[in-house]
Amino acid sequence: MTANANHPRGCRGLRHGFPEAPFAGAHVYEMLGEATIRRMVTRHHELLWRSPSGHLFGENAAHFRQAVARTADYFVEMLGGPKHYTPVQGNPRLGKRHQPFAIGPEDRETWLRCLARAMREEGIPAEVMEEIWAWVEPLSMRMLSPRRDPASLERIELETAGDGPVAESIRA
């Protein structure tokens, strides 16, 4: 496993054939700040809830807001901010947390396209978007349930993540 000296948890190395998912450096948090990260995550999830994958969240608005808050805590911490997530939720173990849900490749694509749109809408600088993408795009491959062979999954480039039928199906 390769270590990332800029992140206290190091770097997600190659596991079960998945590509490396390097954490973004702590400078991302310094550049964006907690409020911007939380707005980005909130917008991302608003788009997701209105997307073809919205069913994964159910219809309960209170539960949805709780999920958004937990995800924002995770992103803040993983992007170099205060430890809001792990003291409360423990080790992220995201693959295991997502396992009870039927998350297919099309849901992964929707998740990524919604994130790309949210980052653009929030005005995240291109170089920061690229660094976040280098972490979340390969990480998203691990969230599918049931698990898929990583070699069977399409890599999604940030430059094209706002294009295509999935992006057009997301209601504003």
mmCIF file of C-alpha atoms in Angstrom:
data_model
loop_
_atom_site.group_PDB
_atom_site.id
_atom_site.type_symbol
_atom_site.label_atom_id
_atom_site.label_comp_id
_atom_site.label_asym_id
_atom_site.label_seq_id
_atom_site.Cartn_x
_atom_site.Cartn_y
_atom_site.Cartn_z
ATOM 1 C CA MET A 1 0.000 0.000 0.000
ATOM 2 C CA THR A 2 1.306 3.430 -0.939
ATOM 3 C CA ALA A 3 1.186 6.097 1.770
ATOM 4 C CA ASN A 4 0.111 9.696 1.298
ATOM 5 C CA ALA A 5 2.088 11.831 3.739
ATOM 6 C CA ASN A 6 -0.501 14.623 3.414
ATOM 7 C CA HIS A 7 -3.296 12.511 4.870
ATOM 8 C CA PRO A 8 -3.314 10.934 8.336
ATOM 9 C CA ARG A 9 -4.973 7.765 7.013
ATOM 10 C CA GLY A 10 -2.526 7.331 4.165
ATOM 11 C CA CYS A 11 -3.738 6.101 0.800
ATOM 12 C CA ARG A 12 -6.094 3.367 -0.300
ATOM 13 C CA GLY A 13 -3.830 0.909 -2.055
ATOM 14 C CA LEU A 14 -4.656 -1.794 -4.550
ATOM 15 C CA ARG A 15 -7.205 -4.146 -2.980
ATOM 16 C CA HIS A 16 -8.914 -7.008 -4.745
ATOM 17 C CA GLY A 17 -7.825 -5.601 -8.109
ATOM 18 C CA PHE A 18 -9.317 -2.155 -7.558
ATOM 19 C CA PRO A 19 -7.335 0.866 -8.706
ATOM 20 C CA GLU A 20 -5.650 3.018 -6.092
ATOM 21 C CA ALA A 21 -7.872 5.705 -4.538
ATOM 22 C CA PRO A 22 -5.463 8.312 -3.126
ATOM 23 C CA PHE A 23 -6.920 10.731 -0.610
ATOM 24 C CA ALA A 24 -6.766 14.378 -1.595
ATOM 25 C CA GLY A 25 -4.192 16.426 0.293
ATOM 26 C CA ALA A 26 -5.049 18.487 3.385
ATOM 27 C CA HIS A 27 -4.564 21.613 1.266
ATOM 28 C CA VAL A 28 -7.983 20.840 -0.303
ATOM 29 C CA TYR A 29 -9.672 21.554 3.022
ATOM 30 C CA GLU A 30 -7.514 24.660 3.464
ATOM 31 C CA MET A 31 -8.520 25.925 0.000
ATOM 32 C CA LEU A 32 -12.235 25.130 0.220
ATOM 33 C CA GLY A 33 -13.087 25.308 3.901
ATOM 34 C CA GLU A 34 -15.738 23.337 5.728
ATOM 35 C CA ALA A 35 -18.720 25.411 4.593
ATOM 36 C CA THR A 36 -17.925 24.929 0.889
ATOM 37 C CA ILE A 37 -17.381 21.186 1.315
ATOM 38 C CA ARG A 38 -20.713 20.867 3.145
ATOM 39 C CA ARG A 39 -22.544 22.860 0.443
ATOM 40 C CA MET A 40 -20.970 20.684 -2.252
ATOM 41 C CA VAL A 41 -22.044 17.466 -0.470
ATOM 42 C CA THR A 42 -25.533 18.839 0.139
ATOM 43 C CA ARG A 43 -25.971 19.827 -3.511
ATOM 44 C CA HIS A 44 -24.552 16.463 -4.612
ATOM 45 C CA HIS A 45 -27.146 14.623 -2.543
ATOM 46 C CA GLU A 46 -29.994 16.900 -3.620
ATOM 47 C CA LEU A 47 -29.156 15.961 -7.215
ATOM 48 C CA LEU A 48 -28.876 12.282 -6.296
ATOM 49 C CA TRP A 49 -32.236 12.245 -4.524
ATOM 50 C CA ARG A 50 -33.879 13.608 -7.684
ATOM 51 C CA SER A 51 -31.997 11.248 -9.986
ATOM 52 C CA PRO A 52 -32.871 7.759 -11.239
ATOM 53 C CA SER A 53 -30.851 6.468 -8.232
ATOM 54 C CA GLY A 54 -32.867 8.478 -5.704
ATOM 55 C CA HIS A 55 -34.758 5.364 -4.613
ATOM 56 C CA LEU A 56 -31.624 4.259 -2.756
ATOM 57 C CA PHE A 57 -32.285 6.993 -0.193
ATOM 58 C CA GLY A 58 -35.965 6.252 0.382
ATOM 59 C CA GLU A 59 -38.564 8.964 0.816
ATOM 60 C CA ASN A 60 -38.027 9.974 4.452
ATOM 61 C CA ALA A 61 -36.640 13.529 4.387
ATOM 62 C CA ALA A 62 -35.297 13.350 7.956
ATOM 63 C CA HIS A 63 -33.325 10.174 7.201
ATOM 64 C CA PHE A 64 -32.057 11.741 3.994
ATOM 65 C CA ARG A 65 -30.810 14.842 5.865
ATOM 66 C CA GLN A 66 -29.048 12.597 8.391
ATOM 67 C CA ALA A 67 -27.326 10.708 5.573
ATOM 68 C CA VAL A 68 -26.231 13.998 3.995
ATOM 69 C CA ALA A 69 -24.858 15.238 7.325
ATOM 70 C CA ARG A 70 -22.862 11.999 7.838
ATOM 71 C CA THR A 71 -21.518 12.169 4.293
ATOM 72 C CA ALA A 72 -20.540 15.823 4.752
ATOM 73 C CA ASP A 73 -18.725 14.909 7.988
ATOM 74 C CA TYR A 74 -16.891 12.159 6.084
ATOM 75 C CA PHE A 75 -15.884 14.455 3.204
ATOM 76 C CA VAL A 76 -14.728 17.225 5.579
ATOM 77 C CA GLU A 77 -12.520 14.789 7.474
ATOM 78 C CA MET A 78 -11.179 12.948 4.435
ATOM 79 C CA LEU A 79 -10.356 16.230 2.683
ATOM 80 C CA GLY A 80 -8.144 17.282 5.592
ATOM 81 C CA GLY A 81 -10.570 18.968 7.977
ATOM 82 C CA PRO A 82 -11.594 18.290 11.573
ATOM 83 C CA LYS A 83 -12.428 14.740 12.603
ATOM 84 C CA HIS A 84 -16.219 14.924 12.597
ATOM 85 C CA TYR A 85 -16.885 11.469 11.141
ATOM 86 C CA THR A 86 -14.641 8.817 12.710
ATOM 87 C CA PRO A 87 -15.167 9.762 16.387
ATOM 88 C CA VAL A 88 -18.920 9.286 15.911
ATOM 89 C CA GLN A 89 -19.198 6.662 13.144
ATOM 90 C CA GLY A 90 -15.925 4.764 13.575
ATOM 91 C CA ASN A 91 -13.843 3.374 10.724
ATOM 92 C CA PRO A 92 -15.630 4.317 7.491
ATOM 93 C CA ARG A 93 -15.575 0.803 5.958
ATOM 94 C CA LEU A 94 -17.632 2.231 3.126
ATOM 95 C CA GLY A 95 -17.871 -0.974 1.129
ATOM 96 C CA LYS A 96 -19.400 -2.728 4.112
ATOM 97 C CA ARG A 97 -21.736 0.211 4.886
ATOM 98 C CA HIS A 98 -23.062 0.184 1.316
ATOM 99 C CA GLN A 99 -23.370 -3.607 1.080
ATOM 100 C CA PRO A 100 -27.050 -3.823 2.196
ATOM 101 C CA PHE A 101 -28.126 -1.696 -0.777
ATOM 102 C CA ALA A 102 -28.447 -2.865 -4.382
ATOM 103 C CA ILE A 103 -26.024 -0.379 -5.974
ATOM 104 C CA GLY A 104 -25.282 -1.085 -9.619
ATOM 105 C CA PRO A 105 -22.850 0.409 -12.132
ATOM 106 C CA GLU A 106 -25.569 2.817 -13.347
ATOM 107 C CA ASP A 107 -25.980 4.116 -9.751
ATOM 108 C CA ARG A 108 -22.213 4.614 -9.520
ATOM 109 C CA GLU A 109 -22.275 6.572 -12.766
ATOM 110 C CA THR A 110 -25.162 8.709 -11.509
ATOM 111 C CA TRP A 111 -23.354 9.304 -8.196
ATOM 112 C CA LEU A 112 -20.237 10.466 -10.022
ATOM 113 C CA ARG A 113 -22.094 12.649 -12.518
ATOM 114 C CA CYS A 114 -24.053 14.305 -9.705
ATOM 115 C CA LEU A 115 -20.809 14.965 -7.822
ATOM 116 C CA ALA A 116 -19.167 16.492 -10.899
ATOM 117 C CA ARG A 117 -22.184 18.755 -11.393
ATOM 118 C CA ALA A 118 -22.244 19.751 -7.704
ATOM 119 C CA MET A 119 -18.518 20.611 -7.758
ATOM 120 C CA ARG A 120 -18.987 22.740 -10.878
ATOM 121 C CA GLU A 121 -22.053 24.489 -9.452
ATOM 122 C CA GLU A 122 -20.169 25.220 -6.236
ATOM 123 C CA GLY A 123 -17.295 26.732 -8.236
ATOM 124 C CA ILE A 124 -14.648 24.294 -7.011
ATOM 125 C CA PRO A 125 -11.351 25.145 -8.788
ATOM 126 C CA ALA A 126 -10.484 22.722 -11.591
ATOM 127 C CA GLU A 127 -7.264 21.481 -9.972
ATOM 128 C CA VAL A 128 -9.135 20.720 -6.720
ATOM 129 C CA MET A 129 -11.924 18.979 -8.619
ATOM 130 C CA GLU A 130 -9.322 16.784 -10.304
ATOM 131 C CA GLU A 131 -7.736 15.867 -6.987
ATOM 132 C CA ILE A 132 -11.096 15.008 -5.398
ATOM 133 C CA TRP A 133 -12.034 13.017 -8.528
ATOM 134 C CA ALA A 134 -8.779 11.024 -8.401
ATOM 135 C CA TRP A 135 -9.924 9.845 -4.951
ATOM 136 C CA VAL A 136 -13.690 9.336 -5.372
ATOM 137 C CA GLU A 137 -13.838 7.846 -8.875
ATOM 138 C CA PRO A 138 -11.817 4.694 -8.026
ATOM 139 C CA LEU A 139 -13.314 4.630 -4.513
ATOM 140 C CA SER A 140 -16.805 4.503 -6.036
ATOM 141 C CA MET A 141 -15.933 1.189 -7.676
ATOM 142 C CA ARG A 142 -15.804 -0.374 -4.204
ATOM 143 C CA MET A 143 -19.358 0.714 -3.281
ATOM 144 C CA LEU A 144 -21.181 -1.516 -5.734
ATOM 145 C CA SER A 145 -23.353 -4.195 -4.227
ATOM 146 C CA PRO A 146 -23.070 -6.917 -5.104
ATOM 147 C CA ARG A 147 -19.349 -6.456 -5.753
ATOM 148 C CA ARG A 148 -18.194 -6.411 -9.367
ATOM 149 C CA ASP A 149 -14.900 -7.344 -10.940
ATOM 150 C CA PRO A 150 -13.069 -4.000 -11.168
ATOM 151 C CA ALA A 151 -11.904 -4.896 -14.679
ATOM 152 C CA SER A 152 -15.553 -4.964 -15.797
ATOM 153 C CA LEU A 153 -16.207 -1.390 -14.661
ATOM 154 C CA GLU A 154 -15.843 1.648 -16.856
ATOM 155 C CA ARG A 155 -13.571 4.404 -15.606
ATOM 156 C CA ILE A 156 -15.332 7.757 -15.729
ATOM 157 C CA GLU A 157 -13.275 10.826 -16.501
ATOM 158 C CA LEU A 158 -14.132 14.112 -14.806
ATOM 159 C CA GLU A 159 -14.113 15.951 -18.132
ATOM 160 C CA THR A 160 -17.008 13.859 -19.431
ATOM 161 C CA ALA A 161 -18.870 13.340 -16.153
ATOM 162 C CA GLY A 162 -21.367 16.094 -16.897
ATOM 163 C CA ASP A 163 -22.322 14.626 -20.269
ATOM 164 C CA GLY A 164 -24.643 11.889 -21.382
ATOM 165 C CA PRO A 165 -28.117 10.526 -20.718
ATOM 166 C CA VAL A 166 -27.601 10.125 -16.964
ATOM 167 C CA ALA A 167 -26.720 13.792 -16.572
ATOM 168 C CA GLU A 168 -29.728 14.801 -18.664
ATOM 169 C CA SER A 169 -32.072 12.690 -16.502
ATOM 170 C CA ILE A 170 -31.159 14.552 -13.295
ATOM 171 C CA ARG A 171 -33.812 17.091 -12.431
ATOM 172 C CA ALA A 172 -32.417 20.451 -11.264
#
